[in-house]
GROMACS .gro file of C-alpha atoms in nm:
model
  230
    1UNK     CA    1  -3.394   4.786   3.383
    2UNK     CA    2  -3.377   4.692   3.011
    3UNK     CA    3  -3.524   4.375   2.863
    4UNK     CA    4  -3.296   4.190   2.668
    5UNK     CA    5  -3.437   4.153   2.328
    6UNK     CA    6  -3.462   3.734   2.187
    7UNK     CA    7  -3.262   3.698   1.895
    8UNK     CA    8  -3.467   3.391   1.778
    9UNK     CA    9  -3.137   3.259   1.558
   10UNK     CA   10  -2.937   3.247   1.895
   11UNK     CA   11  -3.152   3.165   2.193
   12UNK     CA   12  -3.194   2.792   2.090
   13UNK     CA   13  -3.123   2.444   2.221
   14UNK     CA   14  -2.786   2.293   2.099
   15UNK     CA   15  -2.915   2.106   1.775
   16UNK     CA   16  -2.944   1.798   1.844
   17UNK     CA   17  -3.036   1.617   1.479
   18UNK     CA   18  -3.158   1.270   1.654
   19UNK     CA   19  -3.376   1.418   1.865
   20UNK     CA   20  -3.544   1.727   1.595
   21UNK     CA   21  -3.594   1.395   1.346
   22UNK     CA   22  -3.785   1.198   1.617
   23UNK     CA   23  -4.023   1.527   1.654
   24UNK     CA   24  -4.065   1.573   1.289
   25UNK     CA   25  -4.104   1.173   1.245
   26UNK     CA   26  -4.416   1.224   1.524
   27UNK     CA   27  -4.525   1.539   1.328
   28UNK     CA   28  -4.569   1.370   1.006
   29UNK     CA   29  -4.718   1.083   1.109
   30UNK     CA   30  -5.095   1.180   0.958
   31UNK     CA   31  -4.937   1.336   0.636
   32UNK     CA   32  -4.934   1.160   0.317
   33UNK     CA   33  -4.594   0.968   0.265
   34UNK     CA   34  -4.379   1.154  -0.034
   35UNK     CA   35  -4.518   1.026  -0.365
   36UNK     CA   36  -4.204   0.772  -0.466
   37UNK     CA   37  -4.251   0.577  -0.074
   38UNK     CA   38  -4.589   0.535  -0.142
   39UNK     CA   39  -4.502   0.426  -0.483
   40UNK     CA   40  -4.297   0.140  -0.360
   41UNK     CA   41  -4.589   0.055  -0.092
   42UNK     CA   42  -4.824   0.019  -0.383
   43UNK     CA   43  -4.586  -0.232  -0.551
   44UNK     CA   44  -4.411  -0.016  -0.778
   45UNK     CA   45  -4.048  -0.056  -0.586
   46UNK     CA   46  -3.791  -0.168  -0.893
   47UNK     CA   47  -3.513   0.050  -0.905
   48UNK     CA   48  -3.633   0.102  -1.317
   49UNK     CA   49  -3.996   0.206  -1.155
   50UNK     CA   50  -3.816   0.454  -0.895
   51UNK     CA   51  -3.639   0.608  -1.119
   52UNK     CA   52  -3.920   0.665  -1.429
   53UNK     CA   53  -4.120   0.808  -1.116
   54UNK     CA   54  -3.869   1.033  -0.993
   55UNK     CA   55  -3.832   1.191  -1.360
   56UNK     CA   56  -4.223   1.211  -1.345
   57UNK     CA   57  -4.180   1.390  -1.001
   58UNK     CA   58  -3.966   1.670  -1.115
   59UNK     CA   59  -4.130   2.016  -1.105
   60UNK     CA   60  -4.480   1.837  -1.057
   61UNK     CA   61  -4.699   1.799  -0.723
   62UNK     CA   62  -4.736   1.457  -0.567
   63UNK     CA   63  -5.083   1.476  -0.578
   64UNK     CA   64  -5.024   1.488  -0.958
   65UNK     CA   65  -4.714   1.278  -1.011
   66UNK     CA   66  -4.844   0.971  -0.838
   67UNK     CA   67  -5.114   0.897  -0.986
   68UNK     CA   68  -4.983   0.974  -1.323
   69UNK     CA   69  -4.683   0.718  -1.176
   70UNK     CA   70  -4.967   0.450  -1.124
   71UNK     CA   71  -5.124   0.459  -1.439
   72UNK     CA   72  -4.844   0.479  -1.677
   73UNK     CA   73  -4.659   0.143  -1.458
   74UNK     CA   74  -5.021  -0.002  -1.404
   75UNK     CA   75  -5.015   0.031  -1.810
   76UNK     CA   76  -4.629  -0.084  -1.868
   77UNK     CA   77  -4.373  -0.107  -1.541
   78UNK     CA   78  -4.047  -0.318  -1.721
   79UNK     CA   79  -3.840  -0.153  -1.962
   80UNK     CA   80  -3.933  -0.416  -2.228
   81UNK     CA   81  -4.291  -0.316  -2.230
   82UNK     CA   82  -4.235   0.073  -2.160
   83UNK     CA   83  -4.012   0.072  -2.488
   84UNK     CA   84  -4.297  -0.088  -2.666
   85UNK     CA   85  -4.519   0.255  -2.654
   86UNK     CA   86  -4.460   0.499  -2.837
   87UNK     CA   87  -4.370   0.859  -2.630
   88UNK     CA   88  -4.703   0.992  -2.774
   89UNK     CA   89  -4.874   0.703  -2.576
   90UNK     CA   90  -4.662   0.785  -2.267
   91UNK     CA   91  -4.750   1.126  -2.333
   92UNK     CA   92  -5.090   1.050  -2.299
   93UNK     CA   93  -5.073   0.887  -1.998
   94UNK     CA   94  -4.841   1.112  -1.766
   95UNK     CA   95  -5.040   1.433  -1.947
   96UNK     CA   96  -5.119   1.613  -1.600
   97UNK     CA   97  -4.755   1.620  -1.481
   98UNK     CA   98  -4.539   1.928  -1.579
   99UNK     CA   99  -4.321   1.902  -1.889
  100UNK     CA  100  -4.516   1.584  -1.990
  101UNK     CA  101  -4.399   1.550  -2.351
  102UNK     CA  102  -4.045   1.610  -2.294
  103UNK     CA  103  -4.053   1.396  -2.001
  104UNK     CA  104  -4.238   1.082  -2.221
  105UNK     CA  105  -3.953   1.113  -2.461
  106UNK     CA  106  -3.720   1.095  -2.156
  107UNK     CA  107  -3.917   0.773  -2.012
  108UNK     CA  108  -3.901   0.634  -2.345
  109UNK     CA  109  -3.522   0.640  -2.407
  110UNK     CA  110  -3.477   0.547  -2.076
  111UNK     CA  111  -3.656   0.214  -2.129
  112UNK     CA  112  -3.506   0.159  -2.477
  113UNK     CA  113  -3.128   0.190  -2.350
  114UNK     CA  114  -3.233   0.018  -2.042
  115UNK     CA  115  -3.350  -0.344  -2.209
  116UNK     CA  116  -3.092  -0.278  -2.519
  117UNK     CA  117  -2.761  -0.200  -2.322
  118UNK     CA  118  -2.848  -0.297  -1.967
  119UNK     CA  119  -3.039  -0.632  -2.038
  120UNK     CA  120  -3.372  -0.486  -1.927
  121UNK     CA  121  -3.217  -0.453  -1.569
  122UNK     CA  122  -3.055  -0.092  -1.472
  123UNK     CA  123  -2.745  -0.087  -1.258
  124UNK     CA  124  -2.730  -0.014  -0.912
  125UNK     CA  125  -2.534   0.248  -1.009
  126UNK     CA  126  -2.553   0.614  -0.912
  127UNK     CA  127  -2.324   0.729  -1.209
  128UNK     CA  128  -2.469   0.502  -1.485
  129UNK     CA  129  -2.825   0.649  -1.354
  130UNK     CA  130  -2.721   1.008  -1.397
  131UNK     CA  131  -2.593   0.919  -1.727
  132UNK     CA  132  -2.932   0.934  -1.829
  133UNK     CA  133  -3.098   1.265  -1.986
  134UNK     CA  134  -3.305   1.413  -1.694
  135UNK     CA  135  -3.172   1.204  -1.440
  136UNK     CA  136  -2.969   1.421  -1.153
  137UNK     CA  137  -2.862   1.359  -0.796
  138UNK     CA  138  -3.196   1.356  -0.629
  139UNK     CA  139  -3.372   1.128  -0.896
  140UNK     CA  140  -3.083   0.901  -0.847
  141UNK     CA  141  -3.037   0.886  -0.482
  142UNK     CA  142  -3.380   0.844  -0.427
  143UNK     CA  143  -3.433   0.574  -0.645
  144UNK     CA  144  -3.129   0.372  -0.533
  145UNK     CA  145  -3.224   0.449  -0.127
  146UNK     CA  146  -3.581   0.335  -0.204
  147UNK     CA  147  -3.548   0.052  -0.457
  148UNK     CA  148  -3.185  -0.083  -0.359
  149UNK     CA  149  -3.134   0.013  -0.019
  150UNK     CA  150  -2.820   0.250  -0.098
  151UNK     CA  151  -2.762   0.474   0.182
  152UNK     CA  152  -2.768   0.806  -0.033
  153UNK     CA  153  -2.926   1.149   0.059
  154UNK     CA  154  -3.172   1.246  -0.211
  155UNK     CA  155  -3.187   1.655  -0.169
  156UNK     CA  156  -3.503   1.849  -0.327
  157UNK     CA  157  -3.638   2.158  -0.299
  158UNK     CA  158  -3.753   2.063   0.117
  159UNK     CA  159  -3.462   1.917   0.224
  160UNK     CA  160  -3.287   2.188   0.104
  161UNK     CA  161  -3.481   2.448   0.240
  162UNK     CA  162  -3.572   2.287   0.572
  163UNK     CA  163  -3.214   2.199   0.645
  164UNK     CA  164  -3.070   2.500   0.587
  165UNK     CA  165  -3.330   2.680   0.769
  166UNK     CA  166  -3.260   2.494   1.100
  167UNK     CA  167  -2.917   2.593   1.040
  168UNK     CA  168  -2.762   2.221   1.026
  169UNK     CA  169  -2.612   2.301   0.735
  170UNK     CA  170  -2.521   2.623   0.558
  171UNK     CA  171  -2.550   2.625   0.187
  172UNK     CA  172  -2.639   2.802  -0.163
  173UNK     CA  173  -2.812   2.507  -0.393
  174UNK     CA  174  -2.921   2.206  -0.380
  175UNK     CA  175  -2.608   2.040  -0.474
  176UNK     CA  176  -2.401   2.192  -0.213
  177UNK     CA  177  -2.662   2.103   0.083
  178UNK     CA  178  -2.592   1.734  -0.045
  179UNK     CA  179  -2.228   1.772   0.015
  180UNK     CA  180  -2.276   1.905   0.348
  181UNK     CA  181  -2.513   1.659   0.469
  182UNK     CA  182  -2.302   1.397   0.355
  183UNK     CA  183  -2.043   1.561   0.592
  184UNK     CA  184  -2.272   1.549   0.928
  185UNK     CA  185  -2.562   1.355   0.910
  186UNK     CA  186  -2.569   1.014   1.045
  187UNK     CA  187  -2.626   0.780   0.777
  188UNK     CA  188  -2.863   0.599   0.958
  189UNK     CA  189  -3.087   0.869   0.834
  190UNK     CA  190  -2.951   0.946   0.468
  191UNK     CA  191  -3.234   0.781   0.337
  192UNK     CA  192  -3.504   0.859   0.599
  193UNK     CA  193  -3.434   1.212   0.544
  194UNK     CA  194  -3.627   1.317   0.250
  195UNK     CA  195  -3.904   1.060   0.342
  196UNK     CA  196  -3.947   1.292   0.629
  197UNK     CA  197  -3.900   1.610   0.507
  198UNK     CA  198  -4.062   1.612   0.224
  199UNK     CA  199  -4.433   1.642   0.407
  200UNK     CA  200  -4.266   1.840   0.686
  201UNK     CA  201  -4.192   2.048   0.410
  202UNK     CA  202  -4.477   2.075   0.262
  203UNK     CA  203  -4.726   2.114   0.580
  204UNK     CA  204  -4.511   2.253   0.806
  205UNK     CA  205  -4.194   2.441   0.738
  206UNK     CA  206  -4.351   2.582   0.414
  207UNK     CA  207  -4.149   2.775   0.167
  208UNK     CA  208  -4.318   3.085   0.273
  209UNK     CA  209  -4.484   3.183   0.651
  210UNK     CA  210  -4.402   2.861   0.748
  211UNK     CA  211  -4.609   2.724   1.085
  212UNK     CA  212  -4.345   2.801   1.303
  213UNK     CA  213  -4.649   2.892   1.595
  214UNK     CA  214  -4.653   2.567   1.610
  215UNK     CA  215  -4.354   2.358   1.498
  216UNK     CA  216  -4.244   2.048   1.687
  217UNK     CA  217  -3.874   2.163   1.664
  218UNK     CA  218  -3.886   2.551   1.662
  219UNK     CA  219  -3.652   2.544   2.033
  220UNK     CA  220  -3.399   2.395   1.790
  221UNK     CA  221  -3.465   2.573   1.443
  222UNK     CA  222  -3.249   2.859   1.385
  223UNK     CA  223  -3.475   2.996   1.179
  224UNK     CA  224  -3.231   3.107   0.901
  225UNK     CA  225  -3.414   3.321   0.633
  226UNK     CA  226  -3.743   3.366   0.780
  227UNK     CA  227  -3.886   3.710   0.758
  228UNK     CA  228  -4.249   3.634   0.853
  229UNK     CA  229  -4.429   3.290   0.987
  230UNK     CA  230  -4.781   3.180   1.166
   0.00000   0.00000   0.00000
């Protein structure tokens, strides 16, 4: 008699969000919280800190981009005293993070329009934050779910990829896997989402051979795009 062969993107639990975010929430419990949390644990939670940490963020580690967060807000965290250095001294202090001199001239306007057209305080405002040089979706998002409360999805390279590769959502970029999470995830967990996946991400579902051996939520990961795990 034949043996049916597994088809691992079809014999799966239904997917069941609530109950693969508990497991991953469990699974993540030992990692490091994703660099702009921890930022706002550490005291750095203004929506003006958020956001000059996200910018920091882009393209860079979190081993690198918090600490370079730290001492450039330990240094100057309100946009009055930010606008008071010079981008060569904000250069200086964010050096290890990539992109660091076009990003310190990015900080720096930032601060300058910040205390000259915003009164030193930024909107709670998605659109006025994107408005900025450098500042997309994700930076924005982020910084309003974190700082403000907002109950935004903030998509980055790991929510993106780890979404998609359960199969809860099928999409191309970035940008289009916000749109369809906005569509089906609860919004209990807008915010929660990126906090989560971010280490998942990183430890776990890995951009390549991810640790699907031993993944907490493999019965209900479609596994969409992997070619080879451990």
């Amino acid at each position: 008699m034949a043996v049916k062969k597994q088809n691992p993107a079809t014999d799966k639990l239904p997917f069941d969000i609530e109950e693969v975010l508990r497991r991953v929430r469990h699974e993540v419990r030992s990692f490091a919280d994703a660099a702009m949390f921890e930022l706002a644990a550490k005291g750095h939670g203004s929506l003006f800190e958020q956001l000059i940490a996200c910018i920091l963020s882009i393209r860079t580690l979190d081993e690198v981009s918090l600490p370079a967060s730290l001492r450039l807000l330990s240094r100057a965290h309100t946009p009055e005293d930010l606008a008071r250095l010079t981008p060569e001294e904000i250069d200086a202090l964010i050096r290890p993070v990539t992109f660091h001199e076009g990003k310190a001239h990015q900080v720096h306007a930032i601060a300058v329009r910040t205390r000259d057209e915003f009164n030193g305080q930024l909107p709670a405002d998605a659109d006025v934050l994107q408005s900025f040089k450098g500042v997309g979706p994700k930076c924005a998002h982020l910084a309003l779910g974190i700082a403000c409360g907002h109950e935004v999805i903030s998509v980055d390279i790991h929510v993106h990829r780890v979404t998609n590769r359960w199969g809860y959502v099928k999409a191309s970029t970035p940008e289009r896997t916000l749109a369809a999470l906005e569509a089906v995830l609860p919004r209990p967990y807008w915010v929660e989402l990126n906090r989560l996946l971010v280490p998942f991400g990183k430890h776990v579902c890995t951009g390549s051979r991810p640790k699907c051996s031993t993944c907490p939520v493999l019965a209900y990961c479609r596994q969409e795009g992997v070619t080879s795990h451990r």
